[in-house]
Structure formats: C-alpha cells, structure tokens
mmCIF file with all atom_site columns, C-alpha atoms and ligand atoms in Angstrom:
data_model
loop_
_atom_site.group_PDB
_atom_site.id
_atom_site.type_symbol
_atom_site.label_atom_id
_atom_site.label_alt_id
_atom_site.label_comp_id
_atom_site.label_asym_id
_atom_site.label_entity_id
_atom_site.label_seq_id
_atom_site.pdbx_PDB_ins_code
_atom_site.Cartn_x
_atom_site.Cartn_y
_atom_site.Cartn_z
_atom_site.occupancy
_atom_site.B_iso_or_equiv
_atom_site.pdbx_formal_charge
_atom_site.auth_seq_id
_atom_site.auth_comp_id
_atom_site.auth_asym_id
_atom_site.auth_atom_id
_atom_site.pdbx_PDB_model_num
ATOM   1   C  CA  . UNK I 1 1   ? 0.000   0.000  0.000  1.00 76.00 ? 27  UNK I CA  1
ATOM   2   C  CA  . UNK I 1 2   ? 1.703   3.157  -1.210 1.00 96.00 ? 28  UNK I CA  1
ATOM   3   C  CA  . UNK I 1 3   ? -1.058  5.710  -0.923 1.00 97.00 ? 29  UNK I CA  1
ATOM   4   C  CA  . UNK I 1 4   ? -4.381  6.101  0.858  1.00 97.00 ? 30  UNK I CA  1
ATOM   5   C  CA  . UNK I 1 5   ? -6.726  9.041  1.322  1.00 97.00 ? 31  UNK I CA  1
ATOM   6   C  CA  . UNK I 1 6   ? -9.192  9.679  4.105  1.00 97.00 ? 32  UNK I CA  1
ATOM   7   C  CA  . UNK I 1 7   ? -11.849 12.388 4.194  1.00 98.00 ? 33  UNK I CA  1
ATOM   8   C  CA  . UNK I 1 8   ? -13.267 13.838 7.368  1.00 98.00 ? 34  UNK I CA  1
ATOM   9   C  CA  . UNK I 1 9   ? -16.337 16.047 7.517  1.00 98.00 ? 35  UNK I CA  1
ATOM   10  C  CA  . UNK I 1 10  ? -15.096 17.814 10.635 1.00 98.00 ? 36  UNK I CA  1
ATOM   11  C  CA  . UNK I 1 11  ? -12.527 17.828 13.412 1.00 98.00 ? 37  UNK I CA  1
ATOM   12  C  CA  . UNK I 1 12  ? -14.504 15.355 15.548 1.00 98.00 ? 38  UNK I CA  1
ATOM   13  C  CA  . UNK I 1 13  ? -14.484 12.825 12.711 1.00 98.00 ? 39  UNK I CA  1
ATOM   14  C  CA  . UNK I 1 14  ? -10.734 13.195 12.259 1.00 98.00 ? 40  UNK I CA  1
ATOM   15  C  CA  . UNK I 1 15  ? -10.106 12.830 15.991 1.00 98.00 ? 41  UNK I CA  1
ATOM   16  C  CA  . UNK I 1 16  ? -12.321 9.746  16.132 1.00 98.00 ? 42  UNK I CA  1
ATOM   17  C  CA  . UNK I 1 17  ? -10.184 8.221  13.367 1.00 98.00 ? 43  UNK I CA  1
ATOM   18  C  CA  . UNK I 1 18  ? -6.943  9.017  15.214 1.00 98.00 ? 44  UNK I CA  1
ATOM   19  C  CA  . UNK I 1 19  ? -8.263  7.498  18.424 1.00 97.00 ? 45  UNK I CA  1
ATOM   20  C  CA  . UNK I 1 20  ? -9.323  4.340  16.600 1.00 97.00 ? 46  UNK I CA  1
ATOM   21  C  CA  . UNK I 1 21  ? -6.135  4.017  14.539 1.00 97.00 ? 47  UNK I CA  1
ATOM   22  C  CA  . UNK I 1 22  ? -3.209  5.292  16.617 1.00 97.00 ? 48  UNK I CA  1
ATOM   23  C  CA  . UNK I 1 23  ? -2.693  1.972  18.375 1.00 95.00 ? 49  UNK I CA  1
ATOM   24  C  CA  . UNK I 1 24  ? -1.278  0.343  15.231 1.00 96.00 ? 50  UNK I CA  1
ATOM   25  C  CA  . UNK I 1 25  ? 1.524   2.932  14.986 1.00 97.00 ? 51  UNK I CA  1
ATOM   26  C  CA  . UNK I 1 26  ? 4.932   1.296  14.970 1.00 93.00 ? 52  UNK I CA  1
ATOM   27  C  CA  . UNK I 1 27  ? 8.082   2.523  16.669 1.00 96.00 ? 53  UNK I CA  1
ATOM   28  C  CA  . UNK I 1 28  ? 10.742  3.685  14.247 1.00 97.00 ? 54  UNK I CA  1
ATOM   29  C  CA  . UNK I 1 29  ? 8.395   5.615  11.969 1.00 98.00 ? 55  UNK I CA  1
ATOM   30  C  CA  . UNK I 1 30  ? 9.142   9.141  10.764 1.00 98.00 ? 56  UNK I CA  1
ATOM   31  C  CA  . UNK I 1 31  ? 5.977   10.939 9.661  1.00 98.00 ? 57  UNK I CA  1
ATOM   32  C  CA  . UNK I 1 32  ? 6.109   14.309 7.899  1.00 98.00 ? 58  UNK I CA  1
ATOM   33  C  CA  . UNK I 1 33  ? 2.966   16.462 8.120  1.00 98.00 ? 59  UNK I CA  1
ATOM   34  C  CA  . UNK I 1 34  ? 2.221   18.904 5.304  1.00 98.00 ? 60  UNK I CA  1
ATOM   35  C  CA  . UNK I 1 35  ? -0.454  21.561 4.990  1.00 98.00 ? 61  UNK I CA  1
ATOM   36  C  CA  . UNK I 1 36  ? -0.924  25.292 5.368  1.00 98.00 ? 62  UNK I CA  1
ATOM   37  C  CA  . UNK I 1 37  ? -1.146  27.047 8.714  1.00 97.00 ? 63  UNK I CA  1
ATOM   38  C  CA  . UNK I 1 38  ? -4.394  26.107 10.417 1.00 97.00 ? 64  UNK I CA  1
ATOM   39  C  CA  . UNK I 1 39  ? -4.928  22.998 8.293  1.00 98.00 ? 65  UNK I CA  1
ATOM   40  C  CA  . UNK I 1 40  ? -4.868  20.621 11.268 1.00 98.00 ? 66  UNK I CA  1
ATOM   41  C  CA  . UNK I 1 41  ? -1.327  19.247 11.605 1.00 98.00 ? 67  UNK I CA  1
ATOM   42  C  CA  . UNK I 1 42  ? -1.256  19.876 15.358 1.00 98.00 ? 68  UNK I CA  1
ATOM   43  C  CA  . UNK I 1 43  ? -4.820  18.624 15.765 1.00 98.00 ? 69  UNK I CA  1
ATOM   44  C  CA  . UNK I 1 44  ? -3.900  15.394 13.958 1.00 98.00 ? 70  UNK I CA  1
ATOM   45  C  CA  . UNK I 1 45  ? -0.733  14.955 16.033 1.00 98.00 ? 71  UNK I CA  1
ATOM   46  C  CA  . UNK I 1 46  ? -2.685  15.572 19.228 1.00 98.00 ? 72  UNK I CA  1
ATOM   47  C  CA  . UNK I 1 47  ? -5.231  12.932 18.255 1.00 98.00 ? 73  UNK I CA  1
ATOM   48  C  CA  . UNK I 1 48  ? -2.547  10.365 17.484 1.00 98.00 ? 74  UNK I CA  1
ATOM   49  C  CA  . UNK I 1 49  ? -0.587  11.044 20.690 1.00 98.00 ? 75  UNK I CA  1
ATOM   50  C  CA  . UNK I 1 50  ? -3.738  10.826 22.804 1.00 98.00 ? 76  UNK I CA  1
ATOM   51  C  CA  . UNK I 1 51  ? -4.791  7.769  20.815 1.00 98.00 ? 77  UNK I CA  1
ATOM   52  C  CA  . UNK I 1 52  ? -1.501  6.177  21.870 1.00 97.00 ? 78  UNK I CA  1
ATOM   53  C  CA  . UNK I 1 53  ? -2.552  6.645  25.472 1.00 97.00 ? 79  UNK I CA  1
ATOM   54  C  CA  . UNK I 1 54  ? -1.315  10.073 26.492 1.00 97.00 ? 80  UNK I CA  1
ATOM   55  C  CA  . UNK I 1 55  ? -3.923  11.513 28.839 1.00 95.00 ? 81  UNK I CA  1
ATOM   56  C  CA  . UNK I 1 56  ? -2.520  15.001 29.376 1.00 94.00 ? 82  UNK I CA  1
ATOM   57  C  CA  . UNK I 1 57  ? -2.319  18.070 27.188 1.00 95.00 ? 83  UNK I CA  1
ATOM   58  C  CA  . UNK I 1 58  ? -0.641  18.073 23.810 1.00 97.00 ? 84  UNK I CA  1
ATOM   59  C  CA  . UNK I 1 59  ? 0.486   21.600 23.199 1.00 94.00 ? 85  UNK I CA  1
ATOM   60  C  CA  . UNK I 1 60  ? 1.821   22.886 19.937 1.00 96.00 ? 86  UNK I CA  1
ATOM   61  C  CA  . UNK I 1 61  ? 5.639   22.811 19.911 1.00 96.00 ? 87  UNK I CA  1
ATOM   62  C  CA  . UNK I 1 62  ? 5.685   26.121 18.032 1.00 92.00 ? 88  UNK I CA  1
ATOM   63  C  CA  . UNK I 1 63  ? 8.160   27.723 20.430 1.00 91.00 ? 89  UNK I CA  1
ATOM   64  C  CA  . UNK I 1 64  ? 9.941   24.690 21.846 1.00 92.00 ? 90  UNK I CA  1
ATOM   65  C  CA  . UNK I 1 65  ? 10.369  23.101 18.356 1.00 95.00 ? 91  UNK I CA  1
ATOM   66  C  CA  . UNK I 1 66  ? 9.853   19.649 19.884 1.00 96.00 ? 92  UNK I CA  1
ATOM   67  C  CA  . UNK I 1 67  ? 7.749   18.092 22.654 1.00 97.00 ? 93  UNK I CA  1
ATOM   68  C  CA  . UNK I 1 68  ? 8.595   14.617 23.969 1.00 96.00 ? 94  UNK I CA  1
ATOM   69  C  CA  . UNK I 1 69  ? 6.112   12.000 25.207 1.00 97.00 ? 95  UNK I CA  1
ATOM   70  C  CA  . UNK I 1 70  ? 6.890   8.713  26.938 1.00 96.00 ? 96  UNK I CA  1
ATOM   71  C  CA  . UNK I 1 71  ? 4.123   6.210  26.243 1.00 95.00 ? 97  UNK I CA  1
ATOM   72  C  CA  . UNK I 1 72  ? 5.147   2.846  27.636 1.00 90.00 ? 98  UNK I CA  1
ATOM   73  C  CA  . UNK I 1 73  ? 8.209   1.720  25.697 1.00 91.00 ? 99  UNK I CA  1
ATOM   74  C  CA  . UNK I 1 74  ? 7.430   4.145  22.873 1.00 95.00 ? 100 UNK I CA  1
ATOM   75  C  CA  . UNK I 1 75  ? 8.980   7.585  22.814 1.00 97.00 ? 101 UNK I CA  1
ATOM   76  C  CA  . UNK I 1 76  ? 7.078   10.077 20.699 1.00 98.00 ? 102 UNK I CA  1
ATOM   77  C  CA  . UNK I 1 77  ? 8.637   13.321 19.472 1.00 98.00 ? 103 UNK I CA  1
ATOM   78  C  CA  . UNK I 1 78  ? 6.277   15.938 18.093 1.00 98.00 ? 104 UNK I CA  1
ATOM   79  C  CA  . UNK I 1 79  ? 8.123   18.622 16.131 1.00 98.00 ? 105 UNK I CA  1
ATOM   80  C  CA  . UNK I 1 80  ? 6.963   21.953 14.749 1.00 98.00 ? 106 UNK I CA  1
ATOM   81  C  CA  . UNK I 1 81  ? 9.834   23.452 12.782 1.00 97.00 ? 107 UNK I CA  1
ATOM   82  C  CA  . UNK I 1 82  ? 7.941   26.515 11.529 1.00 97.00 ? 108 UNK I CA  1
ATOM   83  C  CA  . UNK I 1 83  ? 10.195  28.844 13.475 1.00 96.00 ? 109 UNK I CA  1
ATOM   84  C  CA  . UNK I 1 84  ? 13.433  27.080 12.682 1.00 95.00 ? 110 UNK I CA  1
ATOM   85  C  CA  . UNK I 1 85  ? 15.701  29.638 11.016 1.00 93.00 ? 111 UNK I CA  1
ATOM   86  C  CA  . UNK I 1 86  ? 18.343  27.203 9.797  1.00 95.00 ? 112 UNK I CA  1
ATOM   87  C  CA  . UNK I 1 87  ? 18.299  23.381 9.567  1.00 94.00 ? 113 UNK I CA  1
ATOM   88  C  CA  . UNK I 1 88  ? 21.736  23.423 11.265 1.00 94.00 ? 114 UNK I CA  1
ATOM   89  C  CA  . UNK I 1 89  ? 19.973  24.394 14.524 1.00 93.00 ? 115 UNK I CA  1
ATOM   90  C  CA  . UNK I 1 90  ? 18.671  20.836 14.623 1.00 94.00 ? 116 UNK I CA  1
ATOM   91  C  CA  . UNK I 1 91  ? 22.258  19.590 14.908 1.00 92.00 ? 117 UNK I CA  1
ATOM   92  C  CA  . UNK I 1 92  ? 22.804  21.789 17.979 1.00 90.00 ? 118 UNK I CA  1
ATOM   93  C  CA  . UNK I 1 93  ? 19.630  20.317 19.517 1.00 89.00 ? 119 UNK I CA  1
ATOM   94  C  CA  . UNK I 1 94  ? 21.165  16.865 19.140 1.00 89.00 ? 120 UNK I CA  1
ATOM   95  C  CA  . UNK I 1 95  ? 18.181  15.970 17.066 1.00 88.00 ? 121 UNK I CA  1
ATOM   96  C  CA  . UNK I 1 96  ? 19.716  12.849 15.499 1.00 85.00 ? 122 UNK I CA  1
ATOM   97  C  CA  . UNK I 1 97  ? 19.258  11.072 18.848 1.00 90.00 ? 123 UNK I CA  1
ATOM   98  C  CA  . UNK I 1 98  ? 15.505  11.569 18.443 1.00 95.00 ? 124 UNK I CA  1
ATOM   99  C  CA  . UNK I 1 99  ? 15.367  9.255  15.435 1.00 96.00 ? 125 UNK I CA  1
ATOM   100 C  CA  . UNK I 1 100 ? 15.753  5.726  16.749 1.00 95.00 ? 126 UNK I CA  1
ATOM   101 C  CA  . UNK I 1 101 ? 14.150  2.282  16.613 1.00 94.00 ? 127 UNK I CA  1
ATOM   102 C  CA  . UNK I 1 102 ? 12.008  2.985  19.670 1.00 95.00 ? 128 UNK I CA  1
ATOM   103 C  CA  . UNK I 1 103 ? 10.827  6.465  18.711 1.00 97.00 ? 129 UNK I CA  1
ATOM   104 C  CA  . UNK I 1 104 ? 7.941   7.773  16.641 1.00 98.00 ? 130 UNK I CA  1
ATOM   105 C  CA  . UNK I 1 105 ? 8.501   11.194 15.109 1.00 98.00 ? 131 UNK I CA  1
ATOM   106 C  CA  . UNK I 1 106 ? 5.646   13.434 13.964 1.00 98.00 ? 132 UNK I CA  1
ATOM   107 C  CA  . UNK I 1 107 ? 7.037   16.493 12.189 1.00 98.00 ? 133 UNK I CA  1
ATOM   108 C  CA  . UNK I 1 108 ? 5.181   19.674 11.230 1.00 98.00 ? 134 UNK I CA  1
ATOM   109 C  CA  . UNK I 1 109 ? 6.980   21.867 8.674  1.00 98.00 ? 135 UNK I CA  1
ATOM   110 C  CA  . UNK I 1 110 ? 9.657   19.251 7.826  1.00 98.00 ? 136 UNK I CA  1
ATOM   111 C  CA  . UNK I 1 111 ? 10.703  21.432 4.847  1.00 97.00 ? 137 UNK I CA  1
ATOM   112 C  CA  . UNK I 1 112 ? 12.433  23.705 7.364  1.00 97.00 ? 138 UNK I CA  1
ATOM   113 C  CA  . UNK I 1 113 ? 14.739  20.880 8.408  1.00 96.00 ? 139 UNK I CA  1
ATOM   114 C  CA  . UNK I 1 114 ? 15.626  19.718 4.908  1.00 95.00 ? 140 UNK I CA  1
ATOM   115 C  CA  . UNK I 1 115 ? 19.089  18.180 4.686  1.00 93.00 ? 141 UNK I CA  1
ATOM   116 C  CA  . UNK I 1 116 ? 19.248  17.339 8.395  1.00 94.00 ? 142 UNK I CA  1
ATOM   117 C  CA  . UNK I 1 117 ? 15.965  15.561 9.080  1.00 95.00 ? 143 UNK I CA  1
ATOM   118 C  CA  . UNK I 1 118 ? 15.728  11.924 8.024  1.00 95.00 ? 144 UNK I CA  1
ATOM   119 C  CA  . UNK I 1 119 ? 13.512  11.109 5.040  1.00 96.00 ? 145 UNK I CA  1
ATOM   120 C  CA  . UNK I 1 120 ? 9.874   10.381 5.823  1.00 98.00 ? 146 UNK I CA  1
ATOM   121 C  CA  . UNK I 1 121 ? 8.515   6.848  6.023  1.00 98.00 ? 147 UNK I CA  1
ATOM   122 C  CA  . UNK I 1 122 ? 5.114   8.458  5.481  1.00 98.00 ? 148 UNK I CA  1
ATOM   123 C  CA  . UNK I 1 123 ? 4.102   11.884 4.192  1.00 98.00 ? 149 UNK I CA  1
ATOM   124 C  CA  . UNK I 1 124 ? 0.666   13.121 5.224  1.00 98.00 ? 150 UNK I CA  1
ATOM   125 C  CA  . UNK I 1 125 ? -0.786  16.044 3.244  1.00 98.00 ? 151 UNK I CA  1
ATOM   126 C  CA  . UNK I 1 126 ? -3.795  17.805 4.784  1.00 98.00 ? 152 UNK I CA  1
ATOM   127 C  CA  . UNK I 1 127 ? -6.051  19.824 2.492  1.00 98.00 ? 153 UNK I CA  1
ATOM   128 C  CA  . UNK I 1 128 ? -9.475  21.441 2.746  1.00 98.00 ? 154 UNK I CA  1
ATOM   129 C  CA  . UNK I 1 129 ? -12.371 19.126 1.827  1.00 98.00 ? 155 UNK I CA  1
ATOM   130 C  CA  . UNK I 1 130 ? -15.948 20.393 2.094  1.00 97.00 ? 156 UNK I CA  1
ATOM   131 C  CA  . UNK I 1 131 ? -16.130 21.848 5.626  1.00 96.00 ? 157 UNK I CA  1
ATOM   132 C  CA  . UNK I 1 132 ? -13.495 19.372 6.795  1.00 98.00 ? 158 UNK I CA  1
ATOM   133 C  CA  . UNK I 1 133 ? -10.225 17.912 5.596  1.00 98.00 ? 159 UNK I CA  1
ATOM   134 C  CA  . UNK I 1 134 ? -8.775  15.372 3.225  1.00 98.00 ? 160 UNK I CA  1
ATOM   135 C  CA  . UNK I 1 135 ? -5.674  13.497 4.331  1.00 98.00 ? 161 UNK I CA  1
ATOM   136 C  CA  . UNK I 1 136 ? -3.413  11.894 1.717  1.00 98.00 ? 162 UNK I CA  1
ATOM   137 C  CA  . UNK I 1 137 ? -0.929  9.371  3.042  1.00 98.00 ? 163 UNK I CA  1
ATOM   138 C  CA  . UNK I 1 138 ? 2.079   8.339  0.952  1.00 98.00 ? 164 UNK I CA  1
ATOM   139 C  CA  . UNK I 1 139 ? 4.626   5.732  2.065  1.00 98.00 ? 165 UNK I CA  1
ATOM   140 C  CA  . UNK I 1 140 ? 8.305   5.768  1.109  1.00 98.00 ? 166 UNK I CA  1
ATOM   141 C  CA  . UNK I 1 141 ? 9.639   2.693  2.894  1.00 98.00 ? 167 UNK I CA  1
ATOM   142 C  CA  . UNK I 1 142 ? 8.678   -0.869 3.771  1.00 97.00 ? 168 UNK I CA  1
ATOM   143 C  CA  . UNK I 1 143 ? 7.818   0.278  7.277  1.00 97.00 ? 169 UNK I CA  1
ATOM   144 C  CA  . UNK I 1 144 ? 5.657   3.072  5.911  1.00 98.00 ? 170 UNK I CA  1
ATOM   145 C  CA  . UNK I 1 145 ? 3.895   0.698  3.542  1.00 98.00 ? 171 UNK I CA  1
ATOM   146 C  CA  . UNK I 1 146 ? 3.096   -1.708 6.369  1.00 97.00 ? 172 UNK I CA  1
ATOM   147 C  CA  . UNK I 1 147 ? 1.607   1.160  8.372  1.00 97.00 ? 173 UNK I CA  1
ATOM   148 C  CA  . UNK I 1 148 ? -0.645  2.297  5.509  1.00 97.00 ? 174 UNK I CA  1
ATOM   149 C  CA  . UNK I 1 149 ? -1.804  -1.280 5.105  1.00 96.00 ? 175 UNK I CA  1
ATOM   150 C  CA  . UNK I 1 150 ? -2.840  -1.293 8.753  1.00 95.00 ? 176 UNK I CA  1
ATOM   151 C  CA  . UNK I 1 151 ? -4.694  1.992  8.212  1.00 94.00 ? 177 UNK I CA  1
ATOM   152 C  CA  . UNK I 1 152 ? -6.394  1.215  4.905  1.00 90.00 ? 178 UNK I CA  1
HETATM 153 P  P1  . LIG Q 2 .   ? -1.810  23.499 12.027 1.00 51.22 ? 8   LIG Q P1  1
HETATM 154 O  O1  . LIG Q 2 .   ? -1.051  22.765 13.074 1.00 51.22 ? 8   LIG Q O1  1
HETATM 155 O  O2  . LIG Q 2 .   ? -1.834  22.781 10.699 1.00 51.22 ? 8   LIG Q O2  1
HETATM 156 O  O3  . LIG Q 2 .   ? -1.376  24.923 11.862 1.00 51.22 ? 8   LIG Q O3  1
HETATM 157 P  P2  . LIG Q 2 .   ? -4.008  23.366 13.893 1.00 51.22 ? 8   LIG Q P2  1
HETATM 158 O  O4  . LIG Q 2 .   ? -4.216  21.918 14.159 1.00 51.22 ? 8   LIG Q O4  1
HETATM 159 O  O5  . LIG Q 2 .   ? -3.286  24.161 14.913 1.00 51.22 ? 8   LIG Q O5  1
HETATM 160 O  O6  . LIG Q 2 .   ? -3.341  23.547 12.441 1.00 51.22 ? 8   LIG Q O6  1
HETATM 161 O  O7  . LIG Q 2 .   ? -5.390  24.110 13.680 1.00 51.22 ? 8   LIG Q O7  1
HETATM 162 C  C1  . LIG Q 2 .   ? -6.316  23.606 12.824 1.00 51.22 ? 8   LIG Q C1  1
HETATM 163 C  C2  . LIG Q 2 .   ? -7.623  24.373 12.913 1.00 51.22 ? 8   LIG Q C2  1
HETATM 164 O  O8  . LIG Q 2 .   ? -8.515  23.728 12.054 1.00 51.22 ? 8   LIG Q O8  1
HETATM 165 C  C3  . LIG Q 2 .   ? -8.214  24.361 14.294 1.00 51.22 ? 8   LIG Q C3  1
HETATM 166 O  O9  . LIG Q 2 .   ? -8.977  25.538 14.452 1.00 51.22 ? 8   LIG Q O9  1
HETATM 167 C  C4  . LIG Q 2 .   ? -9.109  23.140 14.270 1.00 51.22 ? 8   LIG Q C4  1
HETATM 168 O  O10 . LIG Q 2 .   ? -10.252 23.309 15.093 1.00 51.22 ? 8   LIG Q O10 1
HETATM 169 C  C5  . LIG Q 2 .   ? -9.510  23.056 12.817 1.00 51.22 ? 8   LIG Q C5  1
HETATM 170 N  N1  . LIG Q 2 .   ? -9.500  21.659 12.352 1.00 51.22 ? 8   LIG Q N1  1
HETATM 171 C  C6  . LIG Q 2 .   ? -8.595  20.701 12.624 1.00 51.22 ? 8   LIG Q C6  1
HETATM 172 N  N2  . LIG Q 2 .   ? -8.900  19.553 12.032 1.00 51.22 ? 8   LIG Q N2  1
HETATM 173 C  C7  . LIG Q 2 .   ? -10.030 19.781 11.327 1.00 51.22 ? 8   LIG Q C7  1
HETATM 174 C  C8  . LIG Q 2 .   ? -10.866 18.960 10.473 1.00 51.22 ? 8   LIG Q C8  1
HETATM 175 N  N3  . LIG Q 2 .   ? -10.573 17.673 10.241 1.00 51.22 ? 8   LIG Q N3  1
HETATM 176 N  N4  . LIG Q 2 .   ? -11.941 19.542 9.911  1.00 51.22 ? 8   LIG Q N4  1
HETATM 177 C  C9  . LIG Q 2 .   ? -12.230 20.829 10.137 1.00 51.22 ? 8   LIG Q C9  1
HETATM 178 N  N5  . LIG Q 2 .   ? -11.500 21.650 10.949 1.00 51.22 ? 8   LIG Q N5  1
HETATM 179 C  C10 . LIG Q 2 .   ? -10.424 21.133 11.533 1.00 51.22 ? 8   LIG Q C10 1
HETATM 180 MG MG1 . LIG Q 2 .   ? 0.686   23.315 14.136 1.00 51.22 ? 9   LIG Q MG1 1
#
C-alpha cells in the first residue's frame, strides 16, 4: 500500500479516526505532516498522541520546536519546525538522537529541516475538503507501507 486518502467532515471525525487508529503505529516511523497554517497538523498529532494513550495536554511545539512524550516503551517526538531559522539548529539540539528504533517522530513543517531531518517513512498532506479535511498518506519505505496497510 503506497497511498491512501481519508476524508473527514469535521474535526470530531478526524479525531475519532486518530483514536481508533493510533494503536497500530509502529516505533521507528518518521511521519512528515504537510499543509498550510491552520490545516490541522497539530490537531492530527494531538489525536494520534492521545490515541496512543497520552492523557494530558498536547500543546503545539511552536516555540519549543519539539515536545517529547513517553508512552510505555514508545517515545514520541512531536516537532513543529515553523520557526526554525536554519536546519543546522537541529544539529545543535542533538536531534539525530531523536530518530531511533524505539521512537515515533511526527514532524510539522519538515521542509524547514531539509538536509538534516531523516527522510519520511510516510508523508501526510492535509487539504481542505468540504467543511473538513482530506488526508493523503504516501509511504516511502517498507515500514511506511506496512503502516498504511494497517490503516487502509
Ligand atoms: P496546524 O497545526 O496545521 O497549523 P491546527 O491543528 O493548529 O493547524 O489548527 C487547525 C484548525 O482547524 C483548528 O482551528 C481546528 O479546530 C480546525 N480543524 C482541525 N482539524 C479539522 C478537520 N478535520 N476539519 C475541520 N477543521 C479542523
Ligand atoms: Mg501546528
């Protein structure tokens, strides 16, 4: 499975999907989230992180660049690189340590980290659809393909 699309009439529908489908997420995945400001990248990330069992807040990492979550044996890193001035800054943050076999990385504005960030296993593009959103998932690795299969 290389590509799937999902359409959601509103935010509640998208969150319901994340809550039902987060549990299949595998450690080691790098997911890049694309879409304009306000398109729902943080909302989607929040749904997935809470779907994985996080009960607290999921705030946007706009200013911190990254927020970590420990969910059992899985470490989740939620990035928002919108304010990153230079991809080199990621090196100073020691960001390579964040990409490991037991981590799941959800990255908003991955374009800002081009050249330093690892390639995506899955790209998710969020676009307007009716009053809601369409999500297009594209896999780029065996791991990514397996995940889309679980989600299809
Ligand atoms: P981003 O992180 O892409 O900038 P946010 O998730 O912060 O976007 O904000 C998205 C906005 O769109 C919020 O106001 C949210 O209520 C709304 N929204 C999120 N997901 C959906 C959806 N599936 N359908 C309609 N509105 C949505
Ligand atoms: Mg955001």
